[in-house]
Short mmCIF file of C-alpha atoms in Angstrom, two decimals:
data_model
loop_
_atom_site.label_atom_id
_atom_site.label_comp_id
_atom_site.label_asym_id
_atom_site.label_seq_id
_atom_site.Cartn_x
_atom_site.Cartn_y
_atom_site.Cartn_z
CA UNK A 1 -22.07 24.67 -19.01
CA UNK A 2 -24.42 26.83 -16.94
CA UNK A 3 -25.16 30.40 -18.05
CA UNK A 4 -26.53 32.93 -15.54
CA UNK A 5 -27.73 36.54 -16.06
CA UNK A 6 -26.05 39.91 -15.77
CA UNK A 7 -25.70 41.22 -12.19
CA UNK A 8 -26.67 37.86 -10.74
CA UNK A 9 -25.20 38.86 -7.37
CA UNK A 10 -27.54 41.84 -6.86
CA UNK A 11 -29.45 44.69 -8.52
CA UNK A 12 -29.51 47.73 -6.27
CA UNK A 13 -32.08 50.51 -5.98
CA UNK A 14 -29.55 53.37 -6.28
CA UNK A 15 -26.00 54.09 -7.47
CA UNK A 16 -24.86 54.49 -3.86
CA UNK A 17 -26.26 51.08 -2.93
CA UNK A 18 -24.64 49.52 -6.01
CA UNK A 19 -21.23 50.71 -4.78
CA UNK A 20 -21.91 49.84 -1.13
CA UNK A 21 -22.84 46.22 -1.88
CA UNK A 22 -19.90 45.34 -4.14
CA UNK A 23 -17.41 42.70 -3.03
CA UNK A 24 -14.30 41.26 -4.65
CA UNK A 25 -14.64 37.74 -6.03
CA UNK A 26 -12.42 36.61 -3.15
CA UNK A 27 -14.82 38.10 -0.57
CA UNK A 28 -18.13 37.41 -2.34
CA UNK A 29 -20.10 34.56 -0.78
CA UNK A 30 -22.13 34.39 -3.99
CA UNK A 31 -19.09 33.91 -6.23
CA UNK A 32 -17.37 31.52 -3.83
CA UNK A 33 -20.57 29.47 -3.71
CA UNK A 34 -20.67 29.23 -7.50
CA UNK A 35 -17.02 28.22 -7.58
CA UNK A 36 -17.76 25.45 -5.13
CA UNK A 37 -20.71 24.21 -7.18
CA UNK A 38 -18.67 24.31 -10.38
CA UNK A 39 -15.93 22.31 -8.70
CA UNK A 40 -18.22 19.70 -7.17
CA UNK A 41 -20.21 19.17 -10.39
CA UNK A 42 -17.28 19.70 -12.79
CA UNK A 43 -19.57 22.24 -14.48
CA UNK A 44 -18.30 25.48 -16.07
CA UNK A 45 -20.40 28.52 -15.12
CA UNK A 46 -20.72 31.88 -16.88
CA UNK A 47 -22.19 34.57 -14.65
CA UNK A 48 -22.55 38.34 -14.56
CA UNK A 49 -21.43 40.05 -11.34
CA UNK A 50 -20.24 43.35 -9.89
CA UNK A 51 -16.59 43.85 -8.95
CA UNK A 52 -14.91 46.80 -7.24
CA UNK A 53 -12.79 49.27 -9.17
CA UNK A 54 -9.26 50.08 -8.07
CA UNK A 55 -10.23 53.46 -6.59
CA UNK A 56 -13.50 52.25 -5.06
CA UNK A 57 -15.50 55.12 -6.56
CA UNK A 58 -17.48 52.90 -8.94
CA UNK A 59 -17.97 49.21 -9.71
CA UNK A 60 -17.23 47.01 -12.70
CA UNK A 61 -20.04 45.17 -14.47
CA UNK A 62 -18.32 41.92 -15.44
CA UNK A 63 -19.02 38.52 -16.94
CA UNK A 64 -16.77 35.78 -15.59
CA UNK A 65 -16.13 32.22 -16.71
CA UNK A 66 -15.63 29.72 -13.90
CA UNK A 67 -14.14 26.44 -15.15
CA UNK A 68 -14.95 22.92 -13.96
CA UNK A 69 -12.22 23.21 -11.33
CA UNK A 70 -13.92 26.22 -9.78
CA UNK A 71 -11.34 28.72 -11.02
CA UNK A 72 -12.17 32.09 -12.61
CA UNK A 73 -10.30 31.78 -15.89
CA UNK A 74 -11.88 34.52 -18.03
CA UNK A 75 -13.29 37.96 -17.29
CA UNK A 76 -14.99 40.54 -19.53
CA UNK A 77 -15.90 44.06 -18.42
CA UNK A 78 -19.00 45.60 -20.02
CA UNK A 79 -18.11 48.11 -22.75
CA UNK A 80 -21.43 49.86 -23.39
CA UNK A 81 -23.24 51.26 -20.36
CA UNK A 82 -27.02 51.67 -20.17
CA UNK A 83 -27.52 55.45 -20.10
CA UNK A 84 -31.02 56.11 -21.41
CA UNK A 85 -33.93 58.46 -20.79
CA UNK A 86 -36.94 57.17 -22.70
CA UNK A 87 -40.19 59.11 -22.49
CA UNK A 88 -42.51 57.15 -20.26
CA UNK A 89 -39.53 55.17 -18.89
CA UNK A 90 -37.10 53.72 -18.36
CA UNK A 91 -34.68 56.44 -17.26
CA UNK A 92 -31.39 54.97 -16.09
CA UNK A 93 -27.76 56.12 -16.04
CA UNK A 94 -25.51 53.12 -15.42
CA UNK A 95 -22.36 55.20 -15.82
CA UNK A 96 -23.12 56.99 -12.53
CA UNK A 97 -21.92 53.95 -10.61
CA UNK A 98 -20.27 51.68 -13.21
CA UNK A 99 -16.86 51.97 -14.86
CA UNK A 100 -16.89 51.08 -18.57
CA UNK A 101 -14.60 48.41 -19.98
CA UNK A 102 -11.90 49.18 -22.51
CA UNK A 103 -11.40 46.01 -24.58
CA UNK A 104 -13.09 43.09 -26.29
CA UNK A 105 -12.10 39.77 -24.74
CA UNK A 106 -11.00 37.31 -27.46
CA UNK A 107 -13.08 34.12 -27.64
CA UNK A 108 -11.69 31.20 -25.67
CA UNK A 109 -11.93 27.43 -25.97
CA UNK A 110 -14.30 25.48 -23.71
CA UNK A 111 -15.90 22.04 -23.68
CA UNK A 112 -18.94 23.49 -25.50
CA UNK A 113 -16.99 25.43 -28.14
CA UNK A 114 -15.24 28.78 -28.53
CA UNK A 115 -17.06 31.28 -26.33
CA UNK A 116 -17.18 35.07 -26.60
CA UNK A 117 -18.47 37.25 -23.77
CA UNK A 118 -20.68 40.34 -24.02
CA UNK A 119 -23.15 41.90 -21.56
CA UNK A 120 -26.70 43.23 -22.03
CA UNK A 121 -26.53 46.71 -23.67
CA UNK A 122 -23.56 45.50 -25.75
CA UNK A 123 -26.20 43.62 -27.74
CA UNK A 124 -27.13 46.85 -29.53
CA UNK A 125 -23.61 47.23 -30.92
CA UNK A 126 -22.84 44.54 -33.52
CA UNK A 127 -19.18 45.48 -33.70
CA UNK A 128 -18.32 43.37 -30.64
CA UNK A 129 -20.07 40.27 -31.96
CA UNK A 130 -18.57 40.71 -35.42
CA UNK A 131 -15.11 40.95 -33.87
CA UNK A 132 -15.79 37.71 -32.01
CA UNK A 133 -17.05 36.08 -35.21
CA UNK A 134 -13.84 37.04 -36.99
CA UNK A 135 -11.98 35.11 -34.30
CA UNK A 136 -14.05 31.97 -34.94
CA UNK A 137 -16.46 32.26 -32.04
CA UNK A 138 -19.09 29.49 -31.76
CA UNK A 139 -21.14 30.89 -28.87
CA UNK A 140 -21.78 34.52 -27.94
CA UNK A 141 -23.09 35.03 -24.41
CA UNK A 142 -25.34 37.96 -23.54
CA UNK A 143 -26.17 37.88 -19.81
CA UNK A 144 -28.76 40.60 -19.42
CA UNK A 145 -31.23 42.58 -17.34
CA UNK A 146 -33.35 44.18 -20.06
CA UNK A 147 -36.17 46.43 -18.91
CA UNK A 148 -39.70 45.19 -19.73
CA UNK A 149 -40.33 48.02 -22.20
CA UNK A 150 -37.11 47.71 -24.19
CA UNK A 151 -37.21 43.92 -23.96
CA UNK A 152 -40.68 43.69 -25.45
CA UNK A 153 -39.65 45.92 -28.35
CA UNK A 154 -36.12 44.73 -29.13
CA UNK A 155 -34.95 41.59 -27.26
CA UNK A 156 -35.82 38.84 -29.74
CA UNK A 157 -34.91 40.76 -32.87
CA UNK A 158 -31.50 41.85 -31.55
CA UNK A 159 -30.58 38.35 -30.35
CA UNK A 160 -31.60 36.79 -33.66
CA UNK A 161 -29.76 39.46 -35.64
CA UNK A 162 -26.51 38.82 -33.77
CA UNK A 163 -26.86 35.05 -34.29
CA UNK A 164 -27.60 35.40 -38.01
CA UNK A 165 -24.90 37.91 -38.86
CA UNK A 166 -22.27 36.12 -36.76
CA UNK A 167 -23.40 32.57 -37.64
CA UNK A 168 -22.99 31.65 -33.99
CA UNK A 169 -25.15 30.44 -31.15
CA UNK A 170 -26.31 33.23 -28.87
CA UNK A 171 -26.94 32.31 -25.24
CA UNK A 172 -28.75 35.06 -23.38
CA UNK A 173 -29.51 34.40 -19.71
CA UNK A 174 -31.84 37.16 -18.52
CA UNK A 175 -32.97 38.57 -15.20
CA UNK A 176 -36.74 38.37 -14.71
CA UNK A 177 -39.33 40.09 -12.52
CA UNK A 178 -39.15 42.86 -9.92
CA UNK A 179 -35.86 43.55 -8.12
CA UNK A 180 -37.00 46.52 -6.02
CA UNK A 181 -39.48 49.37 -6.25
CA UNK A 182 -37.48 50.96 -9.09
CA UNK A 183 -36.35 48.04 -11.24
CA UNK A 184 -37.87 45.07 -13.01
CA UNK A 185 -36.48 42.91 -15.80
CA UNK A 186 -38.07 41.47 -18.94
CA UNK A 187 -36.89 37.87 -18.66
CA UNK A 188 -37.25 35.64 -21.74
CA UNK A 189 -33.85 33.98 -21.42
CA UNK A 190 -33.07 32.64 -24.88
CA UNK A 191 -30.82 30.34 -26.86
CA UNK A 192 -30.60 31.21 -30.57
CA UNK A 193 -29.12 28.99 -33.27
CA UNK A 194 -26.64 30.17 -35.93
CA UNK A 195 -29.60 30.13 -38.34
CA UNK A 196 -31.44 32.65 -36.16
CA UNK A 197 -33.96 30.20 -34.75
CA UNK A 198 -35.08 30.49 -31.13
CA UNK A 199 -34.30 26.95 -29.98
CA UNK A 200 -35.22 27.58 -26.33
CA UNK A 201 -36.82 30.48 -24.48
CA UNK A 202 -38.05 31.08 -20.94
CA UNK A 203 -41.06 33.15 -20.02
CA UNK A 204 -41.47 36.70 -18.86
CA UNK A 205 -42.09 38.78 -15.77
CA UNK A 206 -45.15 36.93 -14.47
CA UNK A 207 -43.65 33.44 -14.61
CA UNK A 208 -40.63 33.73 -12.31
CA UNK A 209 -37.29 31.91 -12.62
CA UNK A 210 -36.91 29.08 -15.13
CA UNK A 211 -34.16 26.92 -16.60
CA UNK A 212 -33.84 26.30 -20.34
CA UNK A 213 -31.41 24.08 -22.20
CA UNK A 214 -30.27 23.24 -25.70
CA UNK A 215 -27.63 21.17 -27.44
CA UNK A 216 -24.77 23.16 -28.95
CA UNK A 217 -24.12 21.55 -32.34
CA UNK A 218 -20.72 22.65 -33.60
CA UNK A 219 -21.23 20.68 -36.82
CA UNK A 220 -24.28 22.85 -37.48
CA UNK A 221 -22.20 25.99 -36.91
CA UNK A 222 -19.70 24.77 -39.50
CA UNK A 223 -22.48 23.84 -41.92
CA UNK A 224 -24.12 27.27 -41.73
CA UNK A 225 -20.77 28.96 -42.39
CA UNK A 226 -19.98 26.58 -45.25
CA UNK A 227 -23.35 26.86 -46.98
CA UNK A 228 -23.64 30.64 -46.60
CA UNK A 229 -20.14 32.11 -46.58
CA UNK A 230 -20.09 35.75 -45.53
CA UNK A 231 -17.14 37.32 -47.30
CA UNK A 232 -16.72 40.79 -45.88
CA UNK A 233 -15.74 43.57 -48.33
CA UNK A 234 -12.89 44.92 -46.24
CA UNK A 235 -11.54 46.52 -49.40
CA UNK A 236 -14.54 48.86 -49.20
CA UNK A 237 -15.17 49.20 -45.43
CA UNK A 238 -12.98 48.64 -42.36
CA UNK A 239 -12.66 45.23 -40.76
CA UNK A 240 -14.13 45.03 -37.28
#
């Protein structure tokens, strides 16, 4: 399978431009091109895109799964939007132009294992990943566009934490470099093992686009869960 970052279709310089550029998957040359490539190579693709809302006033930040036949068979809409104002930057309010999702998509079976979808800022909220773990998820995807400042401080530790506590692979395809005069992304696309090891990682802003790969070992997932069972005390705290 091929995993691509959040907002792979475009990153705009303003909320108005974000809304103006959005296209449905049916009308998006970018999405149709990926569907064609998936079909010709029999290669499933996970990619983050924008989709229009029903009323057209905002967009949806979604992660879609295109199967080997080129069909969009799964779709997750980002739950947690990036509304921050950090002294010295960044200062962003995603909710100005993006409609938040309302549900966690259950993990689904693929050729590489049971996959659960999240997006970028969702990474800071372990509840989603824990809910996916409870449903026997093998791989948690985190397509992202982390800012350089927050990425340097938190990217690796958050990815490793989600992998360790969920005993799952974490696949985090990340935008990298400058998008426009207002936005740049941290990069460092990563694949983390269920033991919390960084098994593959791309570089940062100065290095440009890269491709990383790793083998998904489902026997290793089972071994980690067997050797370190995590029995949640749901008699004391709520089950997520």
